Structure formats: C-alpha cells, structure tokens
Amino acid sequence: MKDTLRIAGVYVGTIIGAGYASGQEILQFFTGYGWWGILGTLVTMILYPLLGYYLVVLGKRVKAWSHKTLIYHICGKYLGAVVDILLAFFLFGVGVIMIAGSGSLFQQQFGIPPVAGYALMTVLVITALLLSLRRVLDVISILTPVAFLLVIALAIYAAVTADTSGVDLETVAATQQELASPHWLLSAALHVSFNVAITVSILALVGATEPNYKAAKRGAVLGGILLGIIALVINLALYMNVGELVGTDMPMLIIATDLHPYIGAAMALVLLAMIFNTAVPTLYSFTARFFTVETRSFRIAAVVVGIAAFGFGFVGFTTLVGTVYPLLGYVGFVIFISMGVNLIRTRRKPVEAEEFALTE
C-alpha cells in the first residue's frame, strides 16, 4: 500500500501544477461549458486511470529510460521521430508555464513583481534538476497529499457556501469564460491528453525502474481516479462562483484568500510546491531527451534549460495555458491512438512487443 500511494502521489503531483491546482485549467477546459463541463470531469475519471496504467505497463515492457524509447515503440520509426521532438519541446513549454505561474502567484497574492516569482522558481528547479531522479520523485510524493487535501477542502467549501441568488451561472459561464475547444467532450479529452502526455516519461520510468511492479500499476490507477475527483470538485467550486472568478489567473487562490488571508497564504505556498512538482519532471524529461542523465553535459544543459524557461515565462501565465495546453493535447491524441493500435497488435502477436523496442 505504501508503494501504491507513493506512485499515485507521483502521478498526481506531476500533473497538478500551476494550471490544475490554481483552477485556471479547469476554468478554460470545463467551467465554461456549464453542466456539460461537469460531465466532462466524470469522463476524466475513466481516461486518467486507463492511460496511466498502460503507460506503466509499456514502460516495463520496453525498459524506457526516456520518452524517446516509448514513443518510438508505440508510434513507429517515422511518426515516432516527429512525435518525439514535438513532445520534448511541449514538455519544455509546460515547464515555462510553471515558471510563468509562479510570477502570477507572486503578483496576485503578494503584490510582488512577477519577475521575483520567475527567478525563485527557476533557481529551485535548476537545483532539483541537478539532483537524482529518485530524490525528485520522493519530494513530489511527499508534497502531493498536502496539496490534494487543501485544494479539495477549499473547493468543497466554495461549492457549498456559494451565493448563486440572482446569477444565471450557465449564461455567465458560456458567455464570459474563454473556452479551450468548441465542444465539452473534446475539451475533456484534450485535458486528459495533454496532462498524461506530460507524464509519459515519468510513468514510463516508473514502469521500467519500480521494483514493486504491481504497486506501480495500482498507483497509476489510483492516481488517475484522484485526478478526476480533483477536476470534478474544483470545477463545481468554480462553476458555483463563476461570476467572481472569470478572467482571473488563479481562481482557487482568490477563493482561499476570501476565506481568510492566512488560508490564502497557505494556498499560495501549496501552489508554489505544485508548480515546482510539475516544472521539475517536465524540464527533467526535456533535458534527458537530449543529454545522458547524471553526466556533466546534462547538468550544464539543465542550467541552460532553466534560464531559457525563465526568459519565456514573461509571455504570461493565462496566455500560455490557453495556447500550449490545447496544442499539446492534440499531440497527445496521436500518442494515445498509437497506444491503442499497439495494444491490439501486441495482444494478437505478443512476440512483437520486444521487436519494436528501440535500442539507444
């Protein structure tokens, strides 16, 4: 059970970064669709566990040490080459979003210029990238339960105590909130797609290296279910308070601060931890794609990557979430359709599983 919870914590912790825990993703991908968006969050409770489980299984099968091995295995030589590079640079984009999110948090909560948040998060991320992956995963799994409990508690409180008298929630949600896609179901699929695409490297590594393989699979399923529950509860909270939250960078932070300034400060710290939790694995995966881990060249590249993410963070948090995530979602579609084809093929011809493994 301990190993299962640890792996679930890694899965949830890698995904629930600045966009997810702050509510910005949920606003754009679910809340704007009204009650249909709530149905969309239920769809995620099915997709997250299924995809997470299969990524762990594939990671074990092909002994994946980076997303390159896994992508070539499921997409083939030519499509794999394209998806491999696209995914690598989108992972860098997600790391940039985390850096930008730290700046938005500093500005919204403390009135401090965003550049201070960018700088602090960049230093923390570079430091973490220079450590071993095992230590990074341990930190992520420790911080995740705290964030999970606080976000869920705040969301439930906000949903239960919301004053909706005289407010047409459906109209406000549909007319004032920018949408991630034309249809609620596509939006839900995109949300799962880009978030799981972020974890391709990490979950594959878990499958390849975790001694307790059964716990790794159970942890992926449990983590996926928890991600769906978080999306559902946050979406309900945002929908019930949509009139006050539309157009804000970090709606969950506003809910926490309205409850009490101290709770707002605690939420800000938790969000910083969650930003860190997502920034480190994504920038680690990006760097590991091009440089051998734990070598001098990897460490130098990690510093350069961190500084580059700092520079791109000035584009702005909300703009980056609305641009990078949907595009990454479509790349994720290619990966997961290929996974489905791969699953059918290997079930028909089990021997093929090893034949497609990429020798690096």
XYZ file of C-alpha atoms in Angstrom:
360
model
C 0.000 0.000 0.000
C 2.848 2.388 0.807
C 4.353 1.921 -2.668
C 0.935 2.253 -4.307
C 0.314 5.571 -2.558
C 3.809 6.781 -3.447
C 3.299 6.107 -7.166
C -0.186 7.648 -7.061
C 1.413 10.698 -5.456
C 3.962 10.930 -8.266
C 1.208 10.718 -10.939
C -0.986 13.340 -9.262
C 1.927 15.534 -8.214
C 3.433 15.686 -11.696
C 0.149 16.892 -13.200
C -1.421 19.065 -10.522
C 0.798 22.082 -11.111
C 0.067 25.774 -11.518
C -2.709 25.331 -14.081
C -4.555 22.446 -12.425
C -4.403 23.317 -8.715
C -4.916 27.048 -9.306
C -8.117 26.366 -11.254
C -7.006 28.117 -14.454
C -7.048 24.893 -16.499
C -10.428 23.899 -15.093
C -11.912 27.311 -15.995
C -10.822 27.013 -19.618
C -11.437 23.294 -20.167
C -14.588 22.635 -18.087
C -16.301 25.537 -16.313
C -17.120 27.479 -19.487
C -19.319 24.585 -20.676
C -21.644 24.789 -17.657
C -23.219 21.486 -16.594
C -21.738 19.746 -19.625
C -18.311 20.612 -18.223
C -19.208 18.749 -15.020
C -19.988 15.690 -17.148
C -16.603 16.219 -18.805
C -14.832 15.873 -15.445
C -16.532 12.497 -14.968
C -15.068 11.390 -18.316
C -11.587 12.174 -16.955
C -12.129 9.669 -14.112
C -12.169 6.926 -16.735
C -9.409 8.157 -19.040
C -6.762 9.102 -16.455
C -6.566 5.621 -14.810
C -6.648 3.750 -18.145
C -3.870 5.770 -19.770
C -1.725 5.913 -16.643
C -1.936 2.150 -16.183
C -0.974 1.402 -19.775
C 1.981 3.814 -19.709
C 3.396 1.970 -16.686
C 2.904 -1.369 -18.468
C 4.616 -0.096 -21.623
C 7.462 1.412 -19.603
C 8.119 -2.007 -18.040
C 7.816 -3.782 -21.406
C 10.307 -1.614 -23.309
C 12.502 -0.626 -20.345
C 12.001 3.061 -21.142
C 14.621 5.434 -19.715
C 13.229 8.439 -21.586
C 10.092 9.169 -23.566
C 12.085 8.545 -26.762
C 12.145 4.766 -26.241
C 8.436 4.625 -25.521
C 7.361 6.935 -28.354
C 9.322 5.012 -30.982
C 7.894 1.770 -29.649
C 4.249 2.817 -29.983
C 4.427 5.236 -32.956
C 6.987 3.516 -35.177
C 10.144 4.887 -36.789
C 8.829 7.822 -38.836
C 5.816 9.096 -36.887
C 7.768 8.406 -33.700
C 10.548 10.774 -34.775
C 8.074 13.630 -35.274
C 6.104 12.995 -32.055
C 9.317 12.551 -30.081
C 10.634 16.029 -30.921
C 7.219 17.696 -30.611
C 6.615 16.162 -27.202
C 10.070 17.170 -25.987
C 9.506 20.814 -26.842
C 5.968 20.816 -25.465
C 7.377 19.479 -22.201
C 9.673 22.487 -22.201
C 6.585 24.644 -22.843
C 4.855 23.180 -19.784
C 7.922 23.969 -17.699
C 7.730 27.554 -18.982
C 4.050 27.698 -17.938
C 5.050 26.674 -14.419
C 7.651 29.442 -14.257
C 5.058 31.931 -15.534
C 2.569 30.637 -12.956
C 4.955 31.390 -10.107
C 5.139 35.007 -11.313
C 1.319 35.299 -11.472
C 1.081 33.891 -7.966
C 3.567 36.399 -6.531
C 1.781 39.281 -8.205
C -1.788 38.230 -7.339
C -1.188 37.138 -3.742
C 1.639 39.356 -2.516
C 1.682 42.296 -4.937
C 5.295 41.459 -5.827
C 6.505 41.899 -9.446
C 6.192 38.605 -11.382
C 9.928 38.533 -12.158
C 10.592 37.685 -8.486
C 8.450 34.546 -8.819
C 10.116 33.628 -12.097
C 13.574 33.948 -10.522
C 12.761 31.992 -7.345
C 11.155 29.085 -9.215
C 13.985 28.984 -11.766
C 16.600 28.646 -9.015
C 14.600 25.915 -7.234
C 14.020 23.969 -10.456
C 17.672 24.133 -11.576
C 18.760 22.924 -8.124
C 16.326 19.976 -8.323
C 17.439 19.061 -11.847
C 20.977 18.661 -10.563
C 19.809 16.026 -8.042
C 18.956 12.376 -8.782
C 15.527 11.498 -10.204
C 14.737 9.281 -7.211
C 15.112 12.230 -4.844
C 12.885 14.351 -7.070
C 10.166 11.671 -7.117
C 10.368 11.324 -3.330
C 9.883 15.093 -2.877
C 6.911 15.086 -5.254
C 5.180 12.183 -3.481
C 5.617 13.854 -0.056
C 4.178 17.235 -1.122
C 1.209 15.871 -3.065
C -1.080 14.781 -0.163
C -0.898 18.250 1.417
C -1.884 19.935 -1.829
C -4.612 17.384 -2.512
C -6.268 17.841 0.893
C -6.106 21.652 0.851
C -7.419 22.006 -2.713
C -10.266 19.532 -2.115
C -11.245 21.158 1.204
C -11.284 24.662 -0.325
C -13.224 23.532 -3.379
C -15.893 21.772 -1.297
C -16.226 24.805 0.970
C -16.537 27.179 -2.011
C -19.163 24.990 -3.706
C -21.270 24.587 -0.551
C -21.174 28.231 0.576
C -21.568 29.878 -2.866
C -24.274 32.533 -3.133
C -25.919 31.959 -6.520
C -29.040 34.040 -5.971
C -29.780 36.303 -8.930
C -26.935 34.852 -11.017
C -27.508 32.852 -14.188
C -24.451 30.591 -13.887
C -24.927 28.950 -17.285
C -25.064 32.298 -19.082
C -22.035 33.729 -17.271
C -20.009 30.567 -17.865
C -20.924 30.337 -21.544
C -20.554 33.995 -22.496
C -17.704 35.314 -20.357
C -15.269 32.417 -19.993
C -12.851 31.652 -22.835
C -13.191 28.025 -23.988
C -10.379 25.609 -24.806
C -12.277 23.916 -27.671
C -15.656 24.050 -29.467
C -17.161 21.040 -27.600
C -17.167 19.912 -23.949
C -16.220 16.297 -24.765
C -13.284 17.351 -26.956
C -12.202 19.695 -24.185
C -12.287 16.891 -21.593
C -10.302 14.614 -23.922
C -7.753 17.379 -24.585
C -7.387 17.996 -20.860
C -6.562 14.372 -20.154
C -4.423 14.110 -23.287
C -2.043 16.974 -22.546
C -1.803 16.148 -18.848
C -0.983 12.484 -19.440
C 1.414 13.462 -22.232
C 3.300 15.442 -19.560
C 3.707 12.234 -17.539
C 4.766 9.924 -20.400
C 8.436 9.990 -19.370
C 7.815 9.798 -15.624
C 5.251 6.955 -15.746
C 7.357 5.033 -18.263
C 10.372 5.416 -15.950
C 8.255 4.229 -13.024
C 7.257 1.140 -15.001
C 10.864 0.482 -16.007
C 12.515 1.044 -12.618
C 9.954 0.458 -9.835
C 10.795 -2.839 -8.044
C 7.173 -3.327 -6.937
C 5.551 -3.560 -10.386
C 2.061 -4.412 -9.077
C 2.127 -1.365 -6.813
C 3.219 0.779 -9.775
C 0.153 -0.319 -11.766
C -2.204 0.128 -8.814
C -0.668 3.542 -8.107
C -1.293 4.680 -11.694
C -4.962 3.671 -11.439
C -5.426 5.284 -8.016
C -3.637 8.460 -9.108
C -5.831 8.668 -12.212
C -9.023 8.378 -10.178
C -7.808 11.073 -7.769
C -7.035 13.421 -10.679
C -10.600 13.024 -11.930
C -12.002 13.702 -8.454
C -9.886 16.861 -8.127
C -11.113 18.116 -11.520
C -14.750 17.440 -10.555
C -14.603 19.165 -7.173
C -12.644 22.196 -8.405
C -14.996 22.591 -11.366
C -18.056 22.549 -9.107
C -16.481 25.228 -6.913
C -15.561 27.428 -9.872
C -18.940 26.966 -11.568
C -20.836 27.985 -8.412
C -18.659 31.128 -8.142
C -18.056 31.758 -11.850
C -19.254 35.387 -11.803
C -16.423 36.373 -9.438
C -13.682 34.241 -10.960
C -13.888 34.700 -14.744
C -10.767 36.421 -16.071
C -8.596 35.730 -13.021
C -5.216 33.974 -13.273
C -5.555 31.800 -10.159
C -9.216 31.428 -9.130
C -8.588 28.898 -6.334
C -6.163 31.351 -4.744
C -8.900 34.006 -4.728
C -11.299 31.559 -3.039
C -8.690 30.780 -0.357
C -7.862 34.451 0.279
C -11.553 35.409 0.517
C -11.969 32.764 3.199
C -9.055 34.131 5.266
C -5.743 35.848 4.392
C -3.786 33.176 6.274
C -5.504 30.426 4.297
C -4.695 32.375 1.144
C -1.029 32.493 2.158
C -1.055 28.743 2.869
C -2.662 28.094 -0.502
C -0.024 30.239 -2.179
C 2.732 28.116 -0.630
C 0.973 24.911 -1.689
C 0.610 26.242 -5.238
C 4.315 27.065 -5.327
C 5.020 23.470 -4.282
C 2.715 22.157 -7.016
C 4.322 24.431 -9.605
C 7.683 23.001 -8.556
C 6.241 19.465 -8.727
C 5.324 19.890 -12.391
C 8.223 22.093 -13.504
C 10.891 19.654 -12.350
C 9.669 16.446 -14.100
C 8.812 18.244 -17.347
C 12.116 20.110 -17.642
C 13.951 16.992 -16.436
C 12.280 14.933 -19.199
C 13.073 17.581 -21.803
C 16.746 17.700 -20.810
C 17.007 13.897 -20.524
C 15.763 13.576 -24.104
C 18.905 15.259 -25.462
C 21.570 14.569 -22.785
C 22.537 11.487 -20.789
C 21.263 11.783 -17.219
C 23.751 12.401 -14.369
C 26.589 13.458 -16.674
C 28.396 16.796 -16.751
C 26.708 17.728 -20.060
C 23.279 17.020 -18.529
C 23.996 19.295 -15.573
C 25.187 22.132 -17.816
C 22.152 21.681 -20.072
C 19.841 21.722 -17.032
C 21.124 25.160 -16.075
C 20.711 26.469 -19.637
C 17.183 24.990 -19.902
C 16.177 26.584 -16.595
C 17.415 30.013 -17.693
C 15.617 29.671 -21.054
C 12.351 28.764 -19.263
C 12.805 31.888 -17.113
C 13.028 34.048 -20.238
C 9.957 32.567 -21.953
C 7.917 32.905 -18.744
C 7.437 36.607 -19.495
C 4.834 35.676 -22.161
C 2.267 35.334 -19.350
C 0.532 32.516 -17.476
C -3.057 32.635 -18.799
C -1.938 33.128 -22.409
C 0.453 30.168 -22.202
C -2.168 27.869 -20.621
C -4.684 28.698 -23.364
C -2.134 28.173 -26.154
C 0.346 25.450 -25.191
C -2.016 23.013 -23.443
C -4.563 22.529 -26.274
C -1.732 22.059 -28.804
C -0.052 19.529 -26.528
C -3.430 17.799 -26.194
C -3.575 17.170 -29.948
C -0.040 15.740 -29.876
C -1.229 13.547 -27.019
C -4.069 12.250 -29.210
C -1.510 10.892 -31.675
C 0.347 9.147 -28.844
C -2.749 7.571 -27.309
C -4.280 6.437 -30.590
C -0.922 4.790 -31.334
C -1.031 3.201 -27.876
C -4.424 1.697 -28.717
C -3.139 0.292 -32.003
C -0.062 -1.030 -30.196
C -2.238 -2.743 -27.585
C -4.315 -4.506 -30.253
C -1.204 -5.533 -32.198
C 0.679 -6.930 -29.190
C -2.351 -8.866 -27.984
C -2.637 -10.535 -31.365
C 1.103 -11.135 -31.658
C 2.678 -10.966 -28.167
C 6.186 -11.512 -29.522
C 6.111 -8.195 -31.383
C 6.315 -6.253 -28.131
C 10.039 -6.786 -27.863
C 10.706 -6.449 -31.576
C 9.663 -2.800 -31.599
C 11.830 -1.744 -28.635
C 14.281 0.970 -29.634
C 17.947 0.317 -28.976
C 19.577 3.551 -27.968
